[in-house]
Amino acid sequence: MCGRYALGIRAALVRQQLQEHDMPVDHAPEDDQVRQTYNFAPGNHGLVYRADVPDSGAGGRSHGSHETVGEGNPNEGEESNGLEAPAETKYKLQAMKWGLVPFWTKRNPDYGSVLRTINARDDSLAQSGGMWNTMKQKKRCIVVAQGFYEWLKKNGGKEKIPHFTKRKDGQLMCFAGLWDCVQYEGSEEKHYTYTIITTDSNKQLSFLHDRMPVILENGSDALRTWLDPQRSEWSKELQSLLKPFGDELECYPVSKEVGKVGNNSPTFIVPVASTENKNNIANFFNNAKKEAKGTEEKKEIKEEEAEIWKKGVKTEQDEQESCATVDHNGTEDNAPLPMPAPPSAGAGSKRAHETIGDEDVFPAKAVKQEDADTPAGSVGSPNKKSGAKSRSGTSNGTKASPVQSGDQSQKITNFFNK
């Protein structure tokens, strides 16, 4: 059977892909009129591709008579033959609800009743009369999907593992289907619904389920024959189209979250074991390992960069700075000092240099006259002029007022006692 499928792309993109396979689309619904989901369930509105014929189907017979199910009408052939065949058949994409409701239904059925008509067996169509009699003759369609889901039962049915099946070439799947239009009593609104035809599974999918949707090749003669509105009578040729898919498909396990109808995610059509599946627990730990490994690599790179930086600084010092020393007079401890560096605009170049014009000259020994006259062991100021008085650090040069005795002098304790 087929109880869940995926169609997570816009109607405009579906139209484009069908036209690329010589499947003309003269009319298509807006993108917001069709549900886009990777977990398409019965009751949702999907995309159906069909010939643009009246609501009564190919042949033009009206539904006003509400014919009895399974019984033929002797005048049906006369009405069909009296209609002129259209010069050119037009096709359209239409939004319909999954779960066929026959045109003779008077009241809106409950959800349980709809579930019984989401699929139509190919062997049921081979029988004359029956529920599908009118639809199989005049209302054939294609249900568009990206692929379908099926559950593999294990441990006596206690465990169910969802599998997704799609075409190997990534093209859209075209399921053979039937459609109908119903108008309930007391309402003028028309409801369009559809069903998907199933057949025996091919050898590839027999492990999964004994039934599968009838898949017609995109743009093939078989597909055109199935949709041909001129074929308004069921025939062996039409019945022969309902067979298992002959080419190889791609089938793999997917996330169990697809089992809940309300869930929807692009990862539902991605294999569980794929590295693209973020929900895979194995990928989670692999990603954690990669992140840890990446952190270690970054740490090693930083250590190497730090080591290279240190070596680079050391080399720069060895190349640019001489380690030779020279004695300078007038130092405090007479320690050997390094040779002056080449001329620079730094603040530390003030000592021992003279300014001549716009150039700085660094003599080997630059000692000012006043520094030479300074006795050894004393610290001389470079700005000190000869004969200038020195200023005391504890006095401002004014005479201190003498302390007066008598009533004016008081103890500090008397001040706080006031």
mmCIF file of N, CA, C and O in Angstrom, residues 10-63:
data_model
loop_
_atom_site.group_PDB
_atom_site.id
_atom_site.type_symbol
_atom_site.label_atom_id
_atom_site.label_comp_id
_atom_site.label_asym_id
_atom_site.label_seq_id
_atom_site.Cartn_x
_atom_site.Cartn_y
_atom_site.Cartn_z
ATOM 1 N N ARG A 10 7.729 23.336 -4.169
ATOM 2 C CA ARG A 10 6.643 24.226 -4.581
ATOM 3 C C ARG A 10 5.971 23.734 -5.866
ATOM 4 O O ARG A 10 6.578 23.035 -6.681
ATOM 5 N N ALA A 11 4.738 24.149 -6.061
ATOM 6 C CA ALA A 11 3.986 23.764 -7.255
ATOM 7 C C ALA A 11 4.648 24.300 -8.518
ATOM 8 O O ALA A 11 4.632 23.650 -9.568
ATOM 9 N N ALA A 12 5.251 25.480 -8.422
ATOM 10 C CA ALA A 12 5.923 26.067 -9.585
ATOM 11 C C ALA A 12 7.094 25.201 -10.025
ATOM 12 O O ALA A 12 7.350 25.034 -11.225
ATOM 13 N N LEU A 13 7.808 24.617 -9.063
ATOM 14 C CA LEU A 13 8.935 23.751 -9.406
ATOM 15 C C LEU A 13 8.450 22.430 -9.990
ATOM 16 O O LEU A 13 9.065 21.872 -10.905
ATOM 17 N N VAL A 14 7.353 21.917 -9.473
ATOM 18 C CA VAL A 14 6.764 20.693 -10.025
ATOM 19 C C VAL A 14 6.363 20.919 -11.479
ATOM 20 O O VAL A 14 6.629 20.090 -12.359
ATOM 21 N N ARG A 15 5.750 22.035 -11.731
ATOM 22 C CA ARG A 15 5.332 22.373 -13.101
ATOM 23 C C ARG A 15 6.542 22.416 -14.039
ATOM 24 O O ARG A 15 6.494 21.891 -15.157
ATOM 25 N N GLN A 16 7.612 23.024 -13.578
ATOM 26 C CA GLN A 16 8.817 23.138 -14.394
ATOM 27 C C GLN A 16 9.400 21.757 -14.730
ATOM 28 O O GLN A 16 9.778 21.487 -15.872
ATOM 29 N N GLN A 17 9.465 20.885 -13.718
ATOM 30 C CA GLN A 17 10.048 19.559 -13.942
ATOM 31 C C GLN A 17 9.179 18.707 -14.872
ATOM 32 O O GLN A 17 9.712 17.941 -15.681
ATOM 33 N N LEU A 18 7.869 18.824 -14.770
ATOM 34 C CA LEU A 18 6.993 18.074 -15.670
ATOM 35 C C LEU A 18 7.151 18.554 -17.112
ATOM 36 O O LEU A 18 7.217 17.744 -18.051
ATOM 37 N N GLN A 19 7.228 19.845 -17.299
ATOM 38 C CA GLN A 19 7.379 20.390 -18.639
ATOM 39 C C GLN A 19 8.714 19.993 -19.265
ATOM 40 O O GLN A 19 8.816 19.855 -20.480
ATOM 41 N N GLU A 20 9.730 19.794 -18.440
ATOM 42 C CA GLU A 20 11.023 19.336 -18.954
ATOM 43 C C GLU A 20 10.947 17.917 -19.512
ATOM 44 O O GLU A 20 11.836 17.510 -20.265
ATOM 45 N N HIS A 21 9.913 17.159 -19.124
ATOM 46 C CA HIS A 21 9.715 15.788 -19.614
ATOM 47 C C HIS A 21 8.542 15.715 -20.600
ATOM 48 O O HIS A 21 7.857 14.684 -20.678
ATOM 49 N N ASP A 22 8.326 16.795 -21.321
ATOM 50 C CA ASP A 22 7.276 16.839 -22.351
ATOM 51 C C ASP A 22 5.893 16.538 -21.779
ATOM 52 O O ASP A 22 5.075 15.868 -22.415
ATOM 53 N N MET A 23 5.648 17.046 -20.592
ATOM 54 C CA MET A 23 4.339 16.930 -19.970
ATOM 55 C C MET A 23 3.786 18.344 -19.804
ATOM 56 O O MET A 23 4.080 19.023 -18.818
ATOM 57 N N PRO A 24 3.014 18.826 -20.789
ATOM 58 C CA PRO A 24 2.548 20.219 -20.764
ATOM 59 C C PRO A 24 1.635 20.506 -19.575
ATOM 60 O O PRO A 24 0.845 19.655 -19.160
ATOM 61 N N VAL A 25 1.773 21.705 -19.041
ATOM 62 C CA VAL A 25 0.928 22.152 -17.931
ATOM 63 C C VAL A 25 0.339 23.507 -18.320
ATOM 64 O O VAL A 25 1.032 24.525 -18.320
ATOM 65 N N ASP A 26 -0.930 23.513 -18.681
ATOM 66 C CA ASP A 26 -1.580 24.753 -19.104
ATOM 67 C C ASP A 26 -2.101 25.566 -17.932
ATOM 68 O O ASP A 26 -2.327 26.768 -18.059
ATOM 69 N N HIS A 27 -2.285 24.915 -16.797
ATOM 70 C CA HIS A 27 -2.757 25.625 -15.615
ATOM 71 C C HIS A 27 -2.223 24.927 -14.371
ATOM 72 O O HIS A 27 -2.131 23.696 -14.329
ATOM 73 N N ALA A 28 -1.850 25.730 -13.386
ATOM 74 C CA ALA A 28 -1.334 25.176 -12.130
ATOM 75 C C ALA A 28 -1.761 26.065 -10.974
ATOM 76 O O ALA A 28 -1.918 27.282 -11.135
ATOM 77 N N PRO A 29 -1.967 25.503 -9.793
ATOM 78 C CA PRO A 29 -2.377 26.307 -8.632
ATOM 79 C C PRO A 29 -1.210 27.129 -8.102
ATOM 80 O O PRO A 29 -0.047 26.893 -8.437
ATOM 81 N N GLU A 30 -1.534 28.090 -7.258
ATOM 82 C CA GLU A 30 -0.502 28.872 -6.598
ATOM 83 C C GLU A 30 0.216 28.005 -5.565
ATOM 84 O O GLU A 30 -0.309 26.993 -5.098
ATOM 85 N N ASP A 31 1.415 28.412 -5.224
ATOM 86 C CA ASP A 31 2.217 27.613 -4.294
ATOM 87 C C ASP A 31 1.544 27.444 -2.935
ATOM 88 O O ASP A 31 1.658 26.383 -2.305
ATOM 89 N N ASP A 32 0.833 28.476 -2.487
ATOM 90 C CA ASP A 32 0.213 28.404 -1.156
ATOM 91 C C ASP A 32 -1.079 27.589 -1.144
ATOM 92 O O ASP A 32 -1.666 27.376 -0.083
ATOM 93 N N GLN A 33 -1.536 27.119 -2.308
ATOM 94 C CA GLN A 33 -2.759 26.316 -2.370
ATOM 95 C C GLN A 33 -2.470 24.823 -2.209
ATOM 96 O O GLN A 33 -3.398 24.020 -2.106
ATOM 97 N N VAL A 34 -1.211 24.469 -2.208
ATOM 98 C CA VAL A 34 -0.816 23.058 -2.118
ATOM 99 C C VAL A 34 0.111 22.883 -0.921
ATOM 100 O O VAL A 34 1.016 23.697 -0.696
ATOM 101 N N ARG A 35 -0.135 21.859 -0.154
ATOM 102 C CA ARG A 35 0.691 21.590 1.015
ATOM 103 C C ARG A 35 2.063 21.088 0.582
ATOM 104 O O ARG A 35 2.177 20.151 -0.217
ATOM 105 N N GLN A 36 3.096 21.717 1.103
ATOM 106 C CA GLN A 36 4.471 21.291 0.849
ATOM 107 C C GLN A 36 5.000 20.632 2.119
ATOM 108 O O GLN A 36 5.225 21.300 3.119
ATOM 109 N N THR A 37 5.173 19.334 2.084
ATOM 110 C CA THR A 37 5.611 18.625 3.276
ATOM 111 C C THR A 37 6.373 17.366 2.889
ATOM 112 O O THR A 37 6.122 16.766 1.842
ATOM 113 N N TYR A 38 7.301 16.992 3.761
ATOM 114 C CA TYR A 38 8.052 15.754 3.579
ATOM 115 C C TYR A 38 7.380 14.600 4.331
ATOM 116 O O TYR A 38 7.956 13.513 4.431
ATOM 117 N N ASN A 39 6.183 14.870 4.829
ATOM 118 C CA ASN A 39 5.424 13.850 5.545
ATOM 119 C C ASN A 39 3.956 13.990 5.154
ATOM 120 O O ASN A 39 3.113 14.401 5.951
ATOM 121 N N PHE A 40 3.676 13.635 3.902
ATOM 122 C CA PHE A 40 2.346 13.837 3.333
ATOM 123 C C PHE A 40 1.429 12.700 3.769
ATOM 124 O O PHE A 40 1.694 11.526 3.496
ATOM 125 N N ALA A 41 0.322 13.059 4.423
ATOM 126 C CA ALA A 41 -0.590 12.070 4.995
ATOM 127 C C ALA A 41 -1.974 12.189 4.361
ATOM 128 O O ALA A 41 -2.317 13.214 3.762
ATOM 129 N N PRO A 42 -2.802 11.148 4.472
ATOM 130 C CA PRO A 42 -4.181 11.222 3.981
ATOM 131 C C PRO A 42 -4.920 12.419 4.574
ATOM 132 O O PRO A 42 -4.769 12.739 5.758
ATOM 133 N N GLY A 43 -5.706 13.068 3.746
ATOM 134 C CA GLY A 43 -6.419 14.262 4.173
ATOM 135 C C GLY A 43 -5.735 15.548 3.755
ATOM 136 O O GLY A 43 -6.366 16.610 3.761
ATOM 137 N N ASN A 44 -4.444 15.465 3.408
ATOM 138 C CA ASN A 44 -3.730 16.641 2.919
ATOM 139 C C ASN A 44 -4.069 16.908 1.456
ATOM 140 O O ASN A 44 -4.497 16.006 0.734
ATOM 141 N N HIS A 45 -3.865 18.132 1.044
ATOM 142 C CA HIS A 45 -4.114 18.510 -0.349
ATOM 143 C C HIS A 45 -2.814 18.412 -1.143
ATOM 144 O O HIS A 45 -1.873 19.169 -0.903
ATOM 145 N N GLY A 46 -2.786 17.466 -2.069
ATOM 146 C CA GLY A 46 -1.611 17.244 -2.893
ATOM 147 C C GLY A 46 -1.803 17.709 -4.319
ATOM 148 O O GLY A 46 -2.844 18.259 -4.688
ATOM 149 N N LEU A 47 -0.772 17.477 -5.137
ATOM 150 C CA LEU A 47 -0.802 17.883 -6.538
ATOM 151 C C LEU A 47 -1.189 16.707 -7.428
ATOM 152 O O LEU A 47 -0.581 15.626 -7.340
ATOM 153 N N VAL A 48 -2.170 16.932 -8.280
ATOM 154 C CA VAL A 48 -2.651 15.917 -9.221
ATOM 155 C C VAL A 48 -2.519 16.470 -10.642
ATOM 156 O O VAL A 48 -2.891 17.621 -10.905
ATOM 157 N N TYR A 49 -1.981 15.655 -11.544
ATOM 158 C CA TYR A 49 -1.812 16.033 -12.948
ATOM 159 C C TYR A 49 -2.832 15.253 -13.774
ATOM 160 O O TYR A 49 -2.879 14.017 -13.720
ATOM 161 N N ARG A 50 -3.669 15.970 -14.527
ATOM 162 C CA ARG A 50 -4.725 15.300 -15.278
ATOM 163 C C ARG A 50 -5.099 16.098 -16.516
ATOM 164 O O ARG A 50 -4.690 17.267 -16.676
ATOM 165 N N ALA A 51 -5.876 15.459 -17.385
ATOM 166 C CA ALA A 51 -6.410 16.158 -18.554
ATOM 167 C C ALA A 51 -7.461 17.157 -18.098
ATOM 168 O O ALA A 51 -8.215 16.909 -17.140
ATOM 169 N N ASP A 52 -7.493 18.280 -18.782
ATOM 170 C CA ASP A 52 -8.449 19.336 -18.417
ATOM 171 C C ASP A 52 -9.816 19.004 -19.029
ATOM 172 O O ASP A 52 -10.162 19.450 -20.125
ATOM 173 N N VAL A 53 -10.586 18.194 -18.302
ATOM 174 C CA VAL A 53 -11.913 17.759 -18.749
ATOM 175 C C VAL A 53 -12.948 18.236 -17.733
ATOM 176 O O VAL A 53 -12.589 18.664 -16.624
ATOM 177 N N PRO A 54 -14.234 18.192 -18.065
ATOM 178 C CA PRO A 54 -15.279 18.604 -17.106
ATOM 179 C C PRO A 54 -15.235 17.778 -15.827
ATOM 180 O O PRO A 54 -14.615 16.711 -15.761
ATOM 181 N N ASP A 55 -15.908 18.268 -14.799
ATOM 182 C CA ASP A 55 -15.934 17.556 -13.520
ATOM 183 C C ASP A 55 -16.568 16.176 -13.637
ATOM 184 O O ASP A 55 -16.333 15.308 -12.792
ATOM 185 N N SER A 56 -17.371 15.984 -14.664
ATOM 186 C CA SER A 56 -17.983 14.666 -14.869
ATOM 187 C C SER A 56 -17.014 13.689 -15.512
ATOM 188 O O SER A 56 -17.317 12.502 -15.620
ATOM 189 N N GLY A 57 -15.843 14.189 -15.927
ATOM 190 C CA GLY A 57 -14.831 13.310 -16.489
ATOM 191 C C GLY A 57 -14.855 13.269 -17.997
ATOM 192 O O GLY A 57 -15.628 13.967 -18.658
ATOM 193 N N ALA A 58 -13.993 12.441 -18.568
ATOM 194 C CA ALA A 58 -13.933 12.281 -20.017
ATOM 195 C C ALA A 58 -15.240 11.692 -20.521
ATOM 196 O O ALA A 58 -15.818 10.800 -19.903
ATOM 197 N N GLY A 59 -15.739 12.176 -21.642
ATOM 198 C CA GLY A 59 -17.009 11.698 -22.184
ATOM 199 C C GLY A 59 -18.139 12.647 -21.889
ATOM 200 O O GLY A 59 -19.148 12.650 -22.577
ATOM 201 N N GLY A 60 -18.009 13.483 -20.827
ATOM 202 C CA GLY A 60 -18.939 14.569 -20.581
ATOM 203 C C GLY A 60 -20.241 14.188 -19.932
ATOM 204 O O GLY A 60 -21.164 14.977 -19.855
ATOM 205 N N ARG A 61 -20.401 12.971 -19.405
ATOM 206 C CA ARG A 61 -21.673 12.595 -18.795
ATOM 207 C C ARG A 61 -21.852 13.298 -17.459
ATOM 208 O O ARG A 61 -20.949 13.360 -16.642
ATOM 209 N N SER A 62 -23.028 13.845 -17.250
ATOM 210 C CA SER A 62 -23.294 14.612 -16.037
ATOM 211 C C SER A 62 -23.491 13.699 -14.839
ATOM 212 O O SER A 62 -23.936 12.564 -14.971
ATOM 213 N N HIS A 63 -23.167 14.248 -13.652
ATOM 214 C CA HIS A 63 -23.383 13.510 -12.403
ATOM 215 C C HIS A 63 -24.760 13.786 -11.818
ATOM 216 O O HIS A 63 -25.096 13.308 -10.752
#
